[in-house]
């Protein structure tokens, strides 16, 4: 069974409570459960991780090469500026997909610091962004 690491960054633990008009009403736990259930159909095990601490995310990314076939990351606000997360992703020998619930590019000032080192980015499909990312990694590995 292939294993994928799903990382959610800063403030993603508040999903369902904040910016529901753009991020939706689903909680992170509900999204994780849906992703895990969807992935099981393809014999993919998904381990989830959320942290508001950049260093914890970097540590998980660094270890991903040894345990996983791919990484999906919604970095939250870390995606705008984190050179540390970008450098950690750049060391991966496995695919890494960046996801965002809302259309990241709706705000022309938005830029992703990590996109240049990710395999791809999926943005704007709500919680389905995660499912599309599962499909992408499934087809890559």
PDB file of C-alpha atoms in Angstrom:
ATOM      1  CA  UNK A   1       0.000   0.000   0.000  1.00  0.00           C
ATOM      2  CA  UNK A   2       1.376   3.406  -0.976  1.00  0.00           C
ATOM      3  CA  UNK A   3       1.536   6.070   1.713  1.00  0.00           C
ATOM      4  CA  UNK A   4       1.029   9.798   1.256  1.00  0.00           C
ATOM      5  CA  UNK A   5       1.685  12.524   3.812  1.00  0.00           C
ATOM      6  CA  UNK A   6      -0.921  15.298   3.949  1.00  0.00           C
ATOM      7  CA  UNK A   7       0.394  18.438   5.667  1.00  0.00           C
ATOM      8  CA  UNK A   8      -1.711  21.419   6.644  1.00  0.00           C
ATOM      9  CA  UNK A   9      -0.019  24.565   7.870  1.00  0.00           C
ATOM     10  CA  UNK A  10      -0.799  27.719   9.761  1.00  0.00           C
ATOM     11  CA  UNK A  11      -4.370  28.238  10.937  1.00  0.00           C
ATOM     12  CA  UNK A  12      -5.752  25.325   8.952  1.00  0.00           C
ATOM     13  CA  UNK A  13      -6.918  23.886  12.282  1.00  0.00           C
ATOM     14  CA  UNK A  14      -9.499  26.717  12.274  1.00  0.00           C
ATOM     15  CA  UNK A  15     -11.212  25.605   9.062  1.00  0.00           C
ATOM     16  CA  UNK A  16     -14.967  25.743   9.386  1.00  0.00           C
ATOM     17  CA  UNK A  17     -14.672  28.721  11.735  1.00  0.00           C
ATOM     18  CA  UNK A  18     -12.842  31.325   9.653  1.00  0.00           C
ATOM     19  CA  UNK A  19     -13.448  32.769   6.204  1.00  0.00           C
ATOM     20  CA  UNK A  20     -16.235  30.293   5.532  1.00  0.00           C
ATOM     21  CA  UNK A  21     -17.364  32.302   2.499  1.00  0.00           C
ATOM     22  CA  UNK A  22     -14.102  31.450   0.671  1.00  0.00           C
ATOM     23  CA  UNK A  23     -12.730  28.424   2.550  1.00  0.00           C
ATOM     24  CA  UNK A  24     -16.016  26.593   3.124  1.00  0.00           C
ATOM     25  CA  UNK A  25     -17.623  25.231   6.262  1.00  0.00           C
ATOM     26  CA  UNK A  26     -15.872  21.853   6.446  1.00  0.00           C
ATOM     27  CA  UNK A  27     -13.504  21.400   9.361  1.00  0.00           C
ATOM     28  CA  UNK A  28      -9.975  20.109   8.870  1.00  0.00           C
ATOM     29  CA  UNK A  29     -11.000  16.852  10.554  1.00  0.00           C
ATOM     30  CA  UNK A  30     -13.866  16.434   8.064  1.00  0.00           C
ATOM     31  CA  UNK A  31     -11.557  17.128   5.125  1.00  0.00           C
ATOM     32  CA  UNK A  32      -8.958  14.678   6.450  1.00  0.00           C
ATOM     33  CA  UNK A  33     -11.602  11.973   6.870  1.00  0.00           C
ATOM     34  CA  UNK A  34     -12.863  12.512   3.321  1.00  0.00           C
ATOM     35  CA  UNK A  35      -9.340  12.395   1.874  1.00  0.00           C
ATOM     36  CA  UNK A  36      -8.511   9.225   3.819  1.00  0.00           C
ATOM     37  CA  UNK A  37     -11.744   7.533   2.703  1.00  0.00           C
ATOM     38  CA  UNK A  38     -11.228   8.551  -0.931  1.00  0.00           C
ATOM     39  CA  UNK A  39      -7.622   7.354  -0.911  1.00  0.00           C
ATOM     40  CA  UNK A  40      -8.493   3.942   0.498  1.00  0.00           C
ATOM     41  CA  UNK A  41     -10.357   3.201  -2.754  1.00  0.00           C
ATOM     42  CA  UNK A  42      -6.963   3.255  -4.471  1.00  0.00           C
ATOM     43  CA  UNK A  43      -5.078   1.343  -1.765  1.00  0.00           C
ATOM     44  CA  UNK A  44      -3.384   4.550  -0.629  1.00  0.00           C
ATOM     45  CA  UNK A  45      -2.811   5.229   3.045  1.00  0.00           C
ATOM     46  CA  UNK A  46      -2.870   8.919   4.002  1.00  0.00           C
ATOM     47  CA  UNK A  47      -1.245  10.177   7.173  1.00  0.00           C
ATOM     48  CA  UNK A  48      -2.281  13.679   8.169  1.00  0.00           C
ATOM     49  CA  UNK A  49      -0.333  16.356  10.010  1.00  0.00           C
ATOM     50  CA  UNK A  50      -1.198  19.947  10.926  1.00  0.00           C
ATOM     51  CA  UNK A  51       0.951  22.489  12.671  1.00  0.00           C
ATOM     52  CA  UNK A  52       1.052  26.210  13.253  1.00  0.00           C
ATOM     53  CA  UNK A  53       4.820  25.876  13.743  1.00  0.00           C
ATOM     54  CA  UNK A  54       7.001  26.169  10.670  1.00  0.00           C
ATOM     55  CA  UNK A  55       9.856  24.089  12.093  1.00  0.00           C
ATOM     56  CA  UNK A  56       7.533  21.154  12.823  1.00  0.00           C
ATOM     57  CA  UNK A  57       6.387  21.195   9.202  1.00  0.00           C
ATOM     58  CA  UNK A  58       9.977  21.332   7.969  1.00  0.00           C
ATOM     59  CA  UNK A  59      10.848  18.325  10.156  1.00  0.00           C
ATOM     60  CA  UNK A  60       7.958  16.297   8.699  1.00  0.00           C
ATOM     61  CA  UNK A  61       8.883  17.185   5.124  1.00  0.00           C
ATOM     62  CA  UNK A  62      12.511  16.193   5.719  1.00  0.00           C
ATOM     63  CA  UNK A  63      11.451  12.755   6.952  1.00  0.00           C
ATOM     64  CA  UNK A  64       8.895  12.179   4.180  1.00  0.00           C
ATOM     65  CA  UNK A  65      11.479  10.743   1.749  1.00  0.00           C
ATOM     66  CA  UNK A  66      11.939   7.787   4.068  1.00  0.00           C
ATOM     67  CA  UNK A  67       8.276   6.889   4.587  1.00  0.00           C
ATOM     68  CA  UNK A  68       6.050   8.190   1.793  1.00  0.00           C
ATOM     69  CA  UNK A  69       5.422   7.984  -1.933  1.00  0.00           C
ATOM     70  CA  UNK A  70       4.303  11.614  -2.049  1.00  0.00           C
ATOM     71  CA  UNK A  71       3.397  14.734  -0.099  1.00  0.00           C
ATOM     72  CA  UNK A  72       0.378  17.019  -0.339  1.00  0.00           C
ATOM     73  CA  UNK A  73       0.759  20.339   1.422  1.00  0.00           C
ATOM     74  CA  UNK A  74      -1.601  23.194   2.132  1.00  0.00           C
ATOM     75  CA  UNK A  75       0.915  25.522   3.742  1.00  0.00           C
ATOM     76  CA  UNK A  76      -1.589  28.150   4.795  1.00  0.00           C
ATOM     77  CA  UNK A  77       0.116  31.492   5.227  1.00  0.00           C
ATOM     78  CA  UNK A  78       3.541  29.805   5.323  1.00  0.00           C
ATOM     79  CA  UNK A  79       3.235  29.353   1.578  1.00  0.00           C
ATOM     80  CA  UNK A  80       3.632  33.071   0.993  1.00  0.00           C
ATOM     81  CA  UNK A  81       7.079  33.418   2.516  1.00  0.00           C
ATOM     82  CA  UNK A  82       8.642  30.265   3.953  1.00  0.00           C
ATOM     83  CA  UNK A  83      12.094  29.750   2.514  1.00  0.00           C
ATOM     84  CA  UNK A  84      12.605  26.962   5.087  1.00  0.00           C
ATOM     85  CA  UNK A  85       9.618  24.960   3.831  1.00  0.00           C
ATOM     86  CA  UNK A  86      10.681  25.627   0.229  1.00  0.00           C
ATOM     87  CA  UNK A  87      14.187  24.309   0.938  1.00  0.00           C
ATOM     88  CA  UNK A  88      12.810  21.216   2.683  1.00  0.00           C
ATOM     89  CA  UNK A  89      10.528  20.450  -0.266  1.00  0.00           C
ATOM     90  CA  UNK A  90      13.415  20.943  -2.692  1.00  0.00           C
ATOM     91  CA  UNK A  91      15.238  18.003  -1.063  1.00  0.00           C
ATOM     92  CA  UNK A  92      12.375  15.572  -1.721  1.00  0.00           C
ATOM     93  CA  UNK A  93      12.823  12.825  -4.255  1.00  0.00           C
ATOM     94  CA  UNK A  94       9.058  12.186  -4.205  1.00  0.00           C
ATOM     95  CA  UNK A  95       6.258  14.314  -5.700  1.00  0.00           C
ATOM     96  CA  UNK A  96       4.895  17.202  -3.658  1.00  0.00           C
ATOM     97  CA  UNK A  97       1.611  18.883  -4.573  1.00  0.00           C
ATOM     98  CA  UNK A  98       0.672  22.298  -3.147  1.00  0.00           C
ATOM     99  CA  UNK A  99      -3.065  22.746  -2.559  1.00  0.00           C
ATOM    100  CA  UNK A 100      -5.288  25.658  -1.640  1.00  0.00           C
ATOM    101  CA  UNK A 101      -9.007  25.639  -0.940  1.00  0.00           C
ATOM    102  CA  UNK A 102      -9.747  29.019  -2.492  1.00  0.00           C
ATOM    103  CA  UNK A 103      -8.419  30.463  -5.731  1.00  0.00           C
ATOM    104  CA  UNK A 104      -4.944  31.469  -4.605  1.00  0.00           C
ATOM    105  CA  UNK A 105      -4.523  33.764  -7.589  1.00  0.00           C
ATOM    106  CA  UNK A 106      -7.739  35.721  -7.069  1.00  0.00           C
ATOM    107  CA  UNK A 107      -5.601  38.189  -5.150  1.00  0.00           C
ATOM    108  CA  UNK A 108      -2.956  39.408  -7.619  1.00  0.00           C
ATOM    109  CA  UNK A 109      -0.573  40.083  -4.708  1.00  0.00           C
ATOM    110  CA  UNK A 110      -0.474  36.389  -3.772  1.00  0.00           C
ATOM    111  CA  UNK A 111       2.708  34.550  -4.590  1.00  0.00           C
ATOM    112  CA  UNK A 112       3.713  31.097  -3.481  1.00  0.00           C
ATOM    113  CA  UNK A 113       7.243  30.724  -2.169  1.00  0.00           C
ATOM    114  CA  UNK A 114       7.013  26.938  -2.468  1.00  0.00           C
ATOM    115  CA  UNK A 115       5.385  26.527  -5.905  1.00  0.00           C
ATOM    116  CA  UNK A 116       8.717  26.575  -7.791  1.00  0.00           C
ATOM    117  CA  UNK A 117       9.861  23.407  -5.986  1.00  0.00           C
ATOM    118  CA  UNK A 118       6.519  21.571  -5.969  1.00  0.00           C
ATOM    119  CA  UNK A 119       5.470  19.103  -8.634  1.00  0.00           C
ATOM    120  CA  UNK A 120       2.291  21.134  -9.122  1.00  0.00           C
ATOM    121  CA  UNK A 121      -0.335  23.334  -7.515  1.00  0.00           C
ATOM    122  CA  UNK A 122      -4.081  22.766  -7.233  1.00  0.00           C
ATOM    123  CA  UNK A 123      -6.102  25.767  -6.173  1.00  0.00           C
ATOM    124  CA  UNK A 124      -9.683  26.942  -5.986  1.00  0.00           C
ATOM    125  CA  UNK A 125     -11.728  23.752  -5.768  1.00  0.00           C
ATOM    126  CA  UNK A 126     -12.539  23.883  -2.071  1.00  0.00           C
ATOM    127  CA  UNK A 127     -12.021  20.627  -0.236  1.00  0.00           C
ATOM    128  CA  UNK A 128     -11.977  18.856  -3.605  1.00  0.00           C
ATOM    129  CA  UNK A 129      -8.536  20.387  -4.168  1.00  0.00           C
ATOM    130  CA  UNK A 130      -7.218  17.671  -1.849  1.00  0.00           C
ATOM    131  CA  UNK A 131      -8.958  14.892  -3.798  1.00  0.00           C
ATOM    132  CA  UNK A 132      -7.563  16.187  -7.086  1.00  0.00           C
ATOM    133  CA  UNK A 133      -4.122  16.154  -5.461  1.00  0.00           C
ATOM    134  CA  UNK A 134      -4.616  12.503  -4.473  1.00  0.00           C
ATOM    135  CA  UNK A 135      -5.485  11.711  -8.098  1.00  0.00           C
ATOM    136  CA  UNK A 136      -2.398  13.595  -9.300  1.00  0.00           C
ATOM    137  CA  UNK A 137      -0.009  11.757  -6.992  1.00  0.00           C
ATOM    138  CA  UNK A 138      -1.703   8.437  -7.696  1.00  0.00           C
ATOM    139  CA  UNK A 139      -1.031   8.950 -11.397  1.00  0.00           C
ATOM    140  CA  UNK A 140       2.561  10.097 -10.867  1.00  0.00           C
ATOM    141  CA  UNK A 141       3.808   7.295  -8.583  1.00  0.00           C
TER     142      UNK A 141
END
